[in-house]
C-alpha cells in the first residue's frame, strides 16, 4: 500500500470477493459458514475460503475473516479445526468480538493479526490501549465516534484504526443491542439481527421510524479522513449484492487515488459519481455519519426507512466490468521446443520466475509443430489467475509434441508459479494447546442479594433493606452524597455505560468518589473503564457487568483475572450459564429482576422527535411506543449524552430461584430503573422472602419476562 490508506471491501460470496478486488479493493473482509456476524449472508464454505485467500494473495491483496460473534462453550471446540487450514493458507487477519476467542487465537495461531470488531464498542483511547495490551493490532472503533475522537485515539495509542466510510448504520452502539434478541430470539451478537430499528413506532396517531438511521456516504470528506491518519476505510455490506461491493469500491478507489494524485485542493466529486453511489442499494437519504455530529434528527429517516433500490443498467455494467472479467496476473513466458530435449517453459509474473520441463520433444514424421499451434495451447490460461502478455518461442525444425503434452506443460508451469507466489503466505499449523486449566466451580456458599439503583428514592429504600450490596450510578452518587450507609451493606459505584472523550470532564470527581471511605468497590460496563482503573492504580474490588460478555469458559478465565466478580450475559440460557460456571476463577452474578437494556445509543429520541432537553432533570425518561401499543422506557443520560432503551416489562427469574436453578451463582441482582419508592420496596421485600424460603409468593407486578433463561438464542 506504500503508506496509503487501505480500502477494505465486503464480500458475501466468491463473486463479491472477485468483483471487489477487480474494482480496486486493497483488502476484503468476509465470513465463513461459522462464527460470523452476518449469518444470513451467502458466506463462504471451507473450499471457497481457501480459494479466496489464494486469489487475493496472487494479486497482492489481503483477506480478513469475520469471527465476530459471541461463541457458546459448546461451539468453542470447533474453532481450531475451522481456523487451522485458513491459517495454514495465509489468512491475513481475524475480526473478533469475543475476548475468549481473542485469547484462543492469540495462543493457537501466532502471527495471525487480531482485529477488534466494532462489536467490541471501543469508544476511547483507553479501550484501544486495553486491546493493544491483549495483542490486538487493529481496532474498528464504535461508528459513533467523531473525527476528533478518532484522531485522539490515533495520537494516544500506536494501533491501527479501521473506520466505516459507506453503508448502513445501526442505531445502537454495536455489541450493545439486545432488541432483536429479546423480542424475537434473533441476536445481533450472533449475526441474526431482525432489525427492529427499521420498524414503525407510534407518534401520537401516526407511524414514524425514529430508530432508522440514514446510510453513510463519506465520499466528499475522503481527504479529511485520510489526513486524520485512519489506516483502513471500510465499506459496509456483506449481505448485499456483489455488484454493490464492486461498484462502491470502484468509486472510492477512484477518489482515494485522486486525493493522492492531486491533494485536497484538486479533490472534487462529480454529480454523476454521487448519483452512481446513491443508485447502489442505498436508503432514500444519506449522511456522513457521526464524523462531525454527535446526534440529530437529520441523521434519521423518520418517514421513509426503505431502500430506494438499484438501477438495473448500472448493475449490468458493473457485472460486466468487474465480476465477469476477473483480475489476472500478467505474465511473460519463453518456451523451448527442440527435438531430442525436454520441452521447457519459463514464466515470470508477480515478481517470480519459474521454469518447468515437459515431455521430450520428438522429431516430426508428418506435421511438425508450428508457433501458431504452440501459442494457441500455451495461452489458454482458462480459469487460472494468469494471463500472458508476451510469449516467446524457440522452436527447432520438425519438432513435434502432442497437444496433451503442451497443455500439461502449461498447467505444470502455472501451478508452480502460483505456489511460488503464495509460498511467503503459507504457515505451519501447531498442535492445539490447552489455554487454561479445567476445574469445577468451587463456590458453594449461599448467594447474596444485590441491587442496582438509578434514583435517590430507590437508593434510600434499598439502603434500609438490609441487603448485601448496592450498585449506585456514579453520577447519582455525585449528586446525592448525604445518604447514610448501614454497616451491613456495601456500596459500589457504577462507572458510565459509555465512556467517551467528554467523560474525561468528570474523571477528577470520579477519583474523589473512589477514594471516599464509603465506596467499597466499582462496577465497570466497558473496556475503557477497565483500563482507566488500571492506569490510575485502583486497588479495590472490580465487578464486571453483563455487557462485558462471558459466553464461554475462555472469556470467563480472561475476565476472572481482572475482576473480582463478573455478571453473566442476559442471552445465555440456564444450561449455557452452567457451562460457563464450570471454569471460573472468581464468582459470578446474575440479574434476576429489572428491565433489560435493549439498546444504548448516541442518538437521542427526544432530540429526534422534539428538541434536546439537556438540563431538564425531570425529563430523565421518555417513552417509545411500538405499533402494538407497547411502551419502551427510554433513559436519557444527558451528562454523557446517550440513551438506553429498556424493555416494556421487567425480567423476573423468581421461578429459577424457587426451583433451585441458580445454583453456583454467587450474586443475585435486582435492577431498578423506572420503579417508584413504593414499587422498589415491594419488589425488594418479595425477593428477600423468596430467598428466605417463603412458599407463598405474591409478585408486585403482573407482566414480566424470563428473557433467555429458558430459551436462549440461536
XYZ file of C-alpha atoms in Angstrom, residues 45-713:
669
model
C -17.612 -22.686 2.611
C -14.176 -24.063 3.502
C -13.133 -24.620 -0.119
C -14.159 -21.188 -1.368
C -12.463 -19.540 1.631
C -9.158 -21.170 0.720
C -9.680 -20.285 -2.926
C -10.450 -16.682 -1.973
C -7.348 -16.347 0.197
C -5.146 -17.576 -2.655
C -6.871 -15.344 -5.202
C -6.338 -12.257 -3.056
C -2.698 -13.064 -2.370
C -1.927 -13.668 -6.037
C -2.937 -10.071 -6.597
C -1.191 -8.666 -3.537
C -4.406 -8.095 -1.568
C -5.453 -9.218 1.911
C -8.285 -11.264 3.407
C -9.762 -10.667 6.865
C -12.122 -13.276 8.282
C -15.035 -12.276 10.494
C -15.072 -14.338 13.667
C -17.062 -11.535 15.249
C -19.808 -13.248 17.194
C -20.066 -14.331 20.800
C -19.366 -18.063 20.919
C -21.050 -20.544 23.228
C -18.978 -23.051 25.159
C -20.429 -25.997 23.226
C -19.274 -24.382 19.957
C -15.787 -23.499 21.120
C -14.349 -26.904 20.311
C -14.914 -26.344 16.587
C -12.896 -23.136 16.414
C -9.456 -24.735 15.999
C -10.466 -27.036 13.132
C -12.282 -24.157 11.438
C -9.298 -21.789 11.515
C -6.352 -24.186 11.121
C -6.478 -24.664 7.314
C -7.103 -20.946 6.795
C -4.149 -20.060 8.999
C -2.011 -22.524 7.046
C -3.113 -20.927 3.760
C -2.053 -17.486 4.957
C -5.215 -15.787 6.212
C -4.158 -12.214 6.988
C -6.337 -11.351 9.960
C -9.421 -12.146 12.024
C -12.066 -9.684 13.191
C -13.132 -10.587 16.735
C -15.765 -9.627 19.310
C -15.377 -12.353 21.944
C -12.392 -11.985 24.334
C -12.369 -15.757 24.793
C -11.895 -16.153 21.043
C -9.219 -13.449 21.121
C -7.225 -15.327 23.763
C -7.647 -18.652 21.962
C -6.469 -17.371 18.575
C -3.588 -15.443 20.139
C -2.342 -18.666 21.715
C -3.109 -21.172 18.960
C -2.317 -19.156 15.841
C 0.649 -16.821 16.448
C 1.282 -14.425 13.608
C -2.394 -14.081 12.710
C -3.432 -10.439 13.056
C -6.127 -9.756 15.640
C -8.604 -7.020 14.737
C -11.141 -5.830 17.324
C -14.607 -5.687 15.791
C -16.828 -2.634 16.121
C -18.944 -5.078 18.183
C -16.370 -4.556 20.958
C -17.645 -0.973 21.207
C -14.318 0.849 21.577
C -15.223 4.471 22.311
C -11.997 5.970 23.682
C -8.219 5.649 23.569
C -8.402 3.743 26.864
C -10.326 0.925 25.172
C -7.829 0.808 22.329
C -4.944 0.697 24.816
C -6.605 -2.183 26.681
C -6.934 -4.208 23.496
C -3.394 -3.452 22.370
C -2.174 -4.997 25.626
C -4.062 -8.154 24.624
C -2.248 -8.395 21.276
C -4.761 -6.594 19.049
C -3.108 -4.743 16.157
C -6.208 -3.045 14.730
C -9.363 -1.605 16.254
C -12.641 -0.907 14.476
C -13.981 1.775 16.847
C -17.631 2.458 17.502
C -19.232 4.107 14.476
C -20.498 6.834 16.784
C -17.077 8.413 17.287
C -16.288 11.834 15.880
C -13.242 12.571 13.784
C -11.795 14.459 16.767
C -12.122 11.362 18.941
C -10.539 9.140 16.296
C -7.593 11.498 15.957
C -7.203 11.428 19.740
C -7.070 7.610 19.734
C -4.557 7.628 16.909
C -2.269 10.056 18.734
C -2.598 8.281 22.080
C -2.214 4.623 21.081
C 0.072 3.047 18.497
C -2.623 0.913 16.930
C -4.272 0.743 13.504
C -7.746 2.255 13.127
C -10.310 0.914 10.688
C -13.451 3.007 10.259
C -16.619 2.714 8.203
C -16.969 5.080 5.268
C -20.075 3.820 3.463
C -23.212 1.764 4.012
C -25.948 1.037 6.527
C -25.786 2.374 10.085
C -27.022 0.808 13.333
C -28.976 2.927 15.780
C -27.384 1.248 18.790
C -23.737 1.115 19.718
C -22.655 -2.177 18.157
C -22.460 -5.021 20.631
C -24.794 -3.162 22.992
C -28.089 -4.102 21.322
C -30.385 -6.840 22.642
C -33.537 -5.530 20.946
C -33.846 -8.220 18.267
C -32.659 -10.864 20.699
C -35.160 -10.199 23.482
C -38.137 -9.589 21.201
C -37.637 -12.455 18.772
C -34.669 -14.587 19.790
C -32.515 -13.373 16.881
C -29.368 -11.994 18.432
C -27.287 -9.248 16.854
C -24.371 -10.640 18.864
C -24.808 -13.845 16.873
C -25.240 -12.248 13.441
C -29.004 -12.757 13.298
C -30.416 -9.276 13.887
C -34.036 -8.862 12.739
C -33.616 -5.055 12.611
C -36.436 -3.834 14.870
C -34.845 -0.400 14.439
C -36.312 -0.324 10.917
C -39.876 -0.930 12.159
C -42.529 1.763 12.679
C -43.287 3.225 16.104
C -46.145 5.432 17.238
C -46.019 9.213 17.432
C -49.413 10.477 18.503
C -51.688 8.931 15.839
C -49.050 8.493 13.156
C -46.306 5.963 12.469
C -42.695 7.082 12.344
C -39.256 5.450 12.264
C -37.163 7.185 14.938
C -34.537 4.405 15.117
C -33.861 4.152 11.387
C -30.505 5.722 10.577
C -29.659 7.192 7.209
C -26.999 5.301 5.295
C -23.460 6.618 5.465
C -21.698 8.127 2.460
C -18.393 9.911 3.066
C -17.111 10.277 -0.472
C -16.850 14.070 -0.153
C -14.797 14.038 3.057
C -12.257 11.417 1.962
C -9.327 13.895 2.143
C -10.222 14.800 5.729
C -10.429 11.143 6.760
C -7.102 10.298 5.120
C -5.396 13.228 6.820
C -6.756 12.058 10.183
C -4.407 9.066 9.929
C -7.034 6.334 9.662
C -5.375 3.155 8.425
C -8.287 1.404 6.724
C -11.547 2.602 5.129
C -14.298 0.020 5.490
C -17.351 -0.356 3.255
C -20.369 -1.985 4.932
C -22.420 -4.586 3.063
C -21.594 -8.297 3.262
C -25.269 -9.135 2.769
C -25.600 -7.003 -0.355
C -25.116 -7.934 -3.992
C -21.651 -8.427 -5.487
C -22.458 -5.521 -7.820
C -22.851 -3.259 -4.793
C -19.448 -4.239 -3.367
C -17.687 -3.794 -6.709
C -19.472 -0.596 -7.691
C -18.962 1.199 -4.388
C -15.352 0.022 -4.184
C -14.630 1.367 -7.674
C -15.888 4.854 -6.801
C -13.984 5.090 -3.531
C -10.878 3.705 -5.259
C -11.165 6.484 -7.829
C -11.379 9.262 -5.270
C -8.782 7.900 -2.851
C -6.357 7.776 -5.787
C -7.434 11.263 -6.856
C -6.533 12.648 -3.436
C -3.075 11.049 -3.509
C -2.528 12.351 -7.039
C -3.849 15.923 -6.721
C -4.175 16.571 -2.997
C -7.016 18.242 -1.170
C -7.071 21.247 -3.476
C -7.620 19.088 -6.548
C -10.245 16.862 -4.959
C -13.805 17.224 -6.231
C -16.568 14.636 -6.538
C -18.706 14.803 -9.660
C -22.511 14.857 -9.561
C -22.529 11.756 -11.752
C -20.494 9.755 -9.229
C -22.666 10.882 -6.318
C -25.732 9.747 -8.220
C -23.968 6.487 -9.115
C -23.356 5.715 -5.433
C -26.935 6.503 -4.490
C -28.194 4.144 -7.178
C -26.457 1.198 -5.497
C -28.666 -0.297 -2.799
C -28.768 2.707 -0.526
C -31.555 4.209 1.514
C -33.550 7.162 0.302
C -31.341 9.540 2.262
C -27.671 9.614 3.234
C -25.454 11.332 5.776
C -21.769 11.471 6.692
C -22.444 9.521 9.868
C -21.013 10.685 13.179
C -17.725 12.146 11.964
C -18.951 15.708 12.535
C -22.157 15.203 14.557
C -22.891 13.588 17.901
C -26.556 13.058 17.057
C -29.527 14.786 15.452
C -32.812 14.308 13.647
C -31.098 14.898 10.301
C -29.295 11.555 10.775
C -32.604 9.633 10.851
C -35.102 8.613 8.154
C -38.267 9.036 10.259
C -40.714 8.709 7.370
C -39.058 6.507 4.747
C -36.586 3.901 6.030
C -36.611 1.609 2.999
C -34.057 1.164 0.267
C -34.522 3.067 -2.961
C -33.429 0.029 -4.988
C -30.701 -0.280 -7.589
C -30.694 0.637 -11.256
C -30.529 -2.465 -13.439
C -28.495 -0.771 -16.156
C -25.783 0.257 -13.702
C -25.734 -3.191 -12.114
C -25.300 -4.806 -15.525
C -22.341 -2.546 -16.351
C -20.691 -3.327 -13.019
C -21.179 -7.046 -13.512
C -19.694 -6.954 -16.974
C -16.691 -4.851 -15.977
C -15.695 -6.253 -12.601
C -17.425 -9.568 -11.912
C -17.463 -11.372 -15.251
C -13.935 -10.209 -16.062
C -11.865 -11.294 -13.044
C -8.441 -9.839 -12.436
C -5.492 -11.876 -13.711
C -1.770 -11.755 -13.037
C 0.095 -10.602 -16.139
C 2.931 -12.941 -17.121
C 5.685 -13.255 -19.670
C 6.795 -16.619 -20.992
C 9.512 -18.231 -23.010
C 9.180 -21.734 -24.455
C 11.849 -24.033 -25.835
C 10.920 -26.918 -28.122
C 13.983 -28.638 -29.578
C 13.947 -32.235 -30.879
C 15.558 -34.692 -28.505
C 15.309 -32.395 -25.484
C 12.588 -31.966 -22.832
C 10.178 -29.198 -23.701
C 10.784 -26.214 -21.427
C 8.599 -23.318 -20.355
C 9.759 -20.341 -18.297
C 7.124 -17.960 -16.912
C 7.620 -14.704 -14.989
C 4.842 -12.991 -13.052
C 4.231 -11.355 -9.705
C 7.971 -10.810 -9.284
C 8.633 -14.555 -9.546
C 10.193 -16.635 -12.338
C 9.743 -20.387 -12.633
C 10.799 -22.993 -15.176
C 9.282 -26.406 -15.805
C 10.108 -29.236 -18.148
C 7.711 -31.437 -20.053
C 7.972 -34.446 -22.299
C 10.894 -34.903 -24.674
C 10.275 -33.173 -27.995
C 10.074 -35.699 -30.866
C 11.176 -35.441 -34.494
C 8.058 -34.822 -36.564
C 7.163 -37.522 -39.089
C 4.278 -35.714 -40.772
C 3.048 -32.487 -39.150
C 5.701 -30.542 -37.226
C 4.720 -28.052 -34.530
C 4.095 -24.510 -35.636
C 4.372 -21.376 -33.499
C 0.658 -20.826 -34.043
C -0.196 -24.263 -32.614
C 2.061 -23.830 -29.581
C 0.833 -20.314 -28.811
C -2.780 -21.411 -29.084
C -2.320 -24.092 -26.431
C 0.045 -22.274 -24.072
C -2.032 -19.090 -23.940
C -5.129 -20.974 -22.787
C -4.838 -19.776 -19.195
C -8.568 -20.539 -18.798
C -9.867 -20.417 -15.251
C -6.442 -19.713 -13.758
C -5.480 -16.329 -12.306
C -2.912 -15.698 -15.047
C -2.775 -14.217 -18.498
C 0.121 -13.989 -20.966
C 1.230 -10.538 -22.047
C 4.127 -11.931 -24.026
C 5.216 -15.430 -25.048
C 8.443 -16.066 -26.960
C 9.246 -19.398 -28.591
C 12.424 -21.211 -29.571
C 11.237 -23.853 -31.987
C 13.508 -26.396 -33.621
C 12.939 -27.649 -37.177
C 10.458 -30.521 -37.488
C 9.635 -30.547 -33.739
C 6.639 -32.481 -32.504
C 4.726 -32.666 -29.219
C 1.150 -33.724 -28.578
C -1.479 -31.154 -27.642
C -1.978 -33.024 -24.378
C 1.733 -32.624 -23.561
C 1.602 -28.889 -24.348
C -1.409 -28.424 -22.087
C 0.245 -30.382 -19.302
C 3.410 -28.261 -19.567
C 1.334 -25.069 -19.330
C -0.588 -26.314 -16.304
C 2.547 -27.555 -14.577
C 4.389 -24.257 -15.025
C 1.449 -22.053 -13.990
C 0.803 -24.220 -10.918
C 4.454 -23.897 -9.994
C 4.303 -20.114 -10.451
C 1.188 -19.922 -8.304
C 2.783 -21.895 -5.477
C 5.959 -19.819 -5.568
C 3.959 -16.564 -5.372
C 1.916 -17.942 -2.479
C 4.818 -19.562 -0.607
C 5.588 -16.500 1.586
C 1.993 -16.563 2.865
C 1.970 -20.220 3.929
C 2.312 -21.132 7.603
C 2.783 -24.300 9.588
C -0.054 -25.105 11.950
C 0.753 -26.002 15.529
C -0.879 -28.687 17.680
C -3.752 -27.399 19.761
C -2.767 -26.143 23.207
C -4.669 -26.161 26.454
C -5.001 -22.498 27.363
C -6.460 -22.740 30.870
C -6.972 -25.447 33.475
C -10.253 -27.295 33.762
C -11.986 -27.345 37.114
C -15.431 -27.394 38.629
C -16.840 -24.253 40.180
C -15.741 -24.222 43.836
C -18.222 -21.602 45.034
C -20.821 -23.284 47.222
C -21.889 -20.580 49.698
C -25.400 -19.153 49.693
C -25.957 -16.386 47.146
C -26.074 -12.761 48.281
C -28.717 -10.251 47.217
C -27.612 -7.065 45.474
C -29.442 -4.084 43.970
C -28.679 -1.591 41.205
C -30.304 1.836 41.685
C -30.722 4.817 39.382
C -32.670 7.275 41.593
C -32.171 8.778 45.040
C -35.508 7.340 46.207
C -34.526 3.792 45.201
C -31.159 4.243 46.912
C -32.817 5.270 50.162
C -35.180 2.287 50.105
C -32.531 -0.372 49.427
C -30.133 1.228 51.938
C -32.655 0.356 54.623
C -33.405 -3.070 53.175
C -30.536 -4.991 54.784
C -29.161 -6.348 51.521
C -25.528 -7.191 50.842
C -24.555 -4.685 48.191
C -25.900 -1.646 46.358
C -24.636 -0.618 42.941
C -25.044 3.153 42.525
C -24.692 5.120 39.300
C -21.615 7.289 39.865
C -23.351 10.483 38.767
C -26.217 9.719 41.154
C -23.654 9.330 43.954
C -22.073 12.641 42.980
C -25.426 14.406 43.290
C -26.608 12.694 46.499
C -23.679 12.262 48.857
C -25.750 12.684 52.036
C -27.438 9.265 52.166
C -26.458 7.264 55.246
C -24.737 3.918 54.912
C -25.519 0.931 57.102
C -22.762 -1.320 58.348
C -24.216 -4.413 56.680
C -24.362 -3.034 53.141
C -21.534 -2.492 50.677
C -21.700 0.466 48.292
C -20.252 0.024 44.811
C -20.187 2.875 42.314
C -21.029 2.126 38.687
C -18.934 3.891 36.064
C -20.746 5.267 32.957
C -22.244 2.811 30.488
C -20.470 4.633 27.651
C -17.023 6.156 28.210
C -16.135 8.789 25.617
C -13.944 11.881 25.391
C -16.473 14.024 27.249
C -16.345 11.581 30.182
C -12.865 12.894 30.931
C -14.568 16.080 32.225
C -15.721 14.105 35.262
C -12.678 11.915 35.952
C -11.295 14.014 38.822
C -14.681 13.929 40.526
C -14.776 10.173 39.981
C -11.360 9.845 41.607
C -12.702 11.681 44.640
C -15.632 9.253 44.860
C -13.390 6.194 44.543
C -11.311 7.466 47.463
C -14.449 8.000 49.580
C -14.308 5.609 52.558
C -17.935 4.626 51.934
C -17.029 3.307 48.435
C -16.362 -0.419 48.756
C -15.815 -1.200 45.065
C -16.529 -0.376 41.434
C -18.661 -1.838 38.680
C -17.463 -1.399 35.079
C -19.512 -1.767 31.900
C -16.918 -1.219 29.175
C -13.272 -1.728 28.266
C -12.458 1.942 28.786
C -13.417 1.905 32.460
C -11.393 -1.274 32.993
C -8.293 0.349 31.515
C -8.835 3.624 33.381
C -8.935 1.844 36.742
C -5.758 0.004 35.801
C -3.968 3.200 34.794
C -4.877 5.085 37.990
C -3.742 2.102 40.072
C -7.111 1.454 41.659
C -6.696 -1.333 44.205
C -10.262 -2.035 45.287
C -12.546 -4.800 44.047
C -13.900 -4.501 40.500
C -17.100 -6.110 39.225
C -17.836 -6.565 35.513
C -21.414 -6.019 34.412
C -23.097 -8.329 31.890
C -22.167 -6.009 28.997
C -18.575 -7.302 29.266
C -19.607 -10.644 27.858
C -18.511 -14.076 29.074
C -20.198 -16.613 26.798
C -17.569 -19.315 27.242
C -15.027 -20.557 29.754
C -12.120 -18.908 27.947
C -13.771 -15.493 28.268
C -14.583 -16.235 31.907
C -10.983 -17.184 32.590
C -9.781 -13.972 30.937
C -12.080 -11.666 32.905
C -11.625 -13.678 36.075
C -8.049 -12.481 36.162
C -9.140 -8.850 36.023
C -12.345 -8.647 38.066
C -13.421 -9.942 41.463
C -16.840 -10.833 40.062
C -18.489 -10.991 36.647
C -22.169 -10.824 35.773
C -23.408 -13.440 33.334
C -24.778 -12.361 29.934
C -28.530 -11.941 29.551
C -28.636 -14.021 26.357
C -27.480 -17.333 27.810
C -29.975 -19.954 28.930
C -29.660 -21.803 32.238
C -27.680 -24.711 30.719
C -25.239 -22.409 28.924
C -24.714 -20.485 32.153
C -23.732 -23.730 33.876
C -21.208 -24.408 31.099
C -19.555 -21.068 31.831
C -19.698 -21.516 35.608
C -17.655 -24.739 35.434
C -14.382 -22.911 34.968
C -14.326 -19.578 36.746
C -11.512 -18.043 38.762
C -13.904 -15.766 40.630
C -17.569 -15.563 41.495
C -20.368 -14.833 39.031
C -23.553 -12.821 39.402
C -26.844 -12.671 37.533
C -29.536 -10.043 37.123
C -32.751 -11.704 38.323
C -35.083 -8.715 38.227
C -35.302 -5.486 36.250
C -35.858 -4.052 32.824
C -33.357 -5.340 30.272
C -31.408 -2.632 28.415
C -32.396 -3.229 24.780
C -30.289 -0.542 23.111
C -27.657 2.001 24.072
C -27.459 4.819 21.544
C -25.605 8.043 20.860
C -28.665 9.349 19.085
C -31.388 10.800 21.275
C -35.094 10.134 20.851
C -36.184 13.435 22.372
C -33.851 15.366 20.107
C -35.087 13.411 17.087
C -38.739 13.944 17.955
C -38.607 17.380 19.503
C -35.541 19.086 20.955
C -32.546 18.498 23.187
C -33.689 18.573 26.825
C -30.304 18.667 28.496
C -30.534 20.346 31.863
C -34.129 19.260 32.483
C -33.736 16.599 35.225
C -37.461 15.898 35.384
C -37.255 14.547 31.833
C -34.833 11.663 32.518
C -37.239 9.234 30.832
C -39.364 9.374 27.717
C -41.415 6.611 26.094
C -41.072 4.775 22.772
C -44.323 3.098 21.721
C -44.332 0.303 19.155
C -47.060 -0.472 16.625
C -48.768 -2.807 19.109
C -49.049 -0.100 21.744
C -46.232 -1.471 23.944
C -44.193 1.194 25.750
C -40.399 1.058 25.992
C -38.984 3.441 28.632
C -36.038 5.452 27.311
C -33.453 6.723 29.789
C -31.634 9.926 28.810
C -28.126 10.339 30.214
C -27.621 13.997 29.403
C -24.251 14.207 31.184
C -22.757 11.595 28.864
C -25.223 12.123 26.014
C -26.554 8.635 25.411
C -29.940 6.904 25.583
C -30.811 3.485 26.985
C -33.997 1.904 25.635
C -35.406 -0.577 28.159
C -37.778 -3.484 27.632
C -41.517 -2.977 28.093
C -41.695 -5.391 31.060
C -39.130 -6.423 33.665
C -37.086 -9.585 33.683
C -38.090 -11.807 36.614
C -36.341 -15.090 37.444
C -38.248 -15.816 40.648
C -39.134 -19.273 39.289
C -35.458 -20.031 38.780
C -34.889 -19.167 42.430
C -37.728 -21.252 43.804
C -36.835 -24.243 41.612
C -33.149 -24.212 42.559
C -31.927 -23.452 39.030
C -29.473 -20.713 40.024
C -27.002 -22.895 41.881
C -23.379 -21.807 41.525
C -24.316 -18.144 41.060
C -22.977 -16.129 43.993
C -24.712 -12.760 43.473
C -28.339 -12.145 42.544
C -29.122 -8.588 41.474
C -32.305 -6.549 41.346
C -32.100 -3.661 38.856
C -34.296 -0.639 39.496
C -34.911 1.865 36.715
C -38.403 3.372 36.457
C -39.674 1.969 39.783
C -41.085 4.331 42.405
C -40.125 4.128 46.076
C -43.209 2.039 46.827
C -42.585 -0.348 43.938
C -38.920 -0.683 44.897
C -39.832 -1.588 48.479
C -42.378 -4.222 47.411
C -40.045 -5.861 44.888
C -37.176 -5.936 47.360
C -39.408 -7.479 50.024
C -40.703 -10.091 47.561
C -37.250 -11.368 46.545
C -35.945 -11.324 50.113
C -38.904 -13.521 51.017
C -38.111 -15.956 48.209
C -34.511 -16.247 49.389
C -35.753 -16.915 52.918
C -37.832 -19.795 51.595
C -41.350 -18.365 51.712
C -43.730 -20.715 49.928
C -46.420 -18.201 49.044
C -45.185 -15.654 46.512
C -47.164 -12.547 45.608
C -45.422 -10.684 42.822
C -45.866 -6.900 42.940
C -46.069 -6.775 39.130
C -48.367 -8.536 36.671
C -46.319 -8.749 33.483
C -42.748 -9.951 33.222
C -40.371 -11.948 31.020
C -37.877 -14.679 31.784
C -35.724 -13.374 28.959
C -33.427 -16.042 27.591
C -33.114 -18.039 30.793
C -35.211 -20.857 29.337
C -34.945 -20.411 25.574
C -31.519 -18.896 24.883
C -30.583 -17.657 21.408
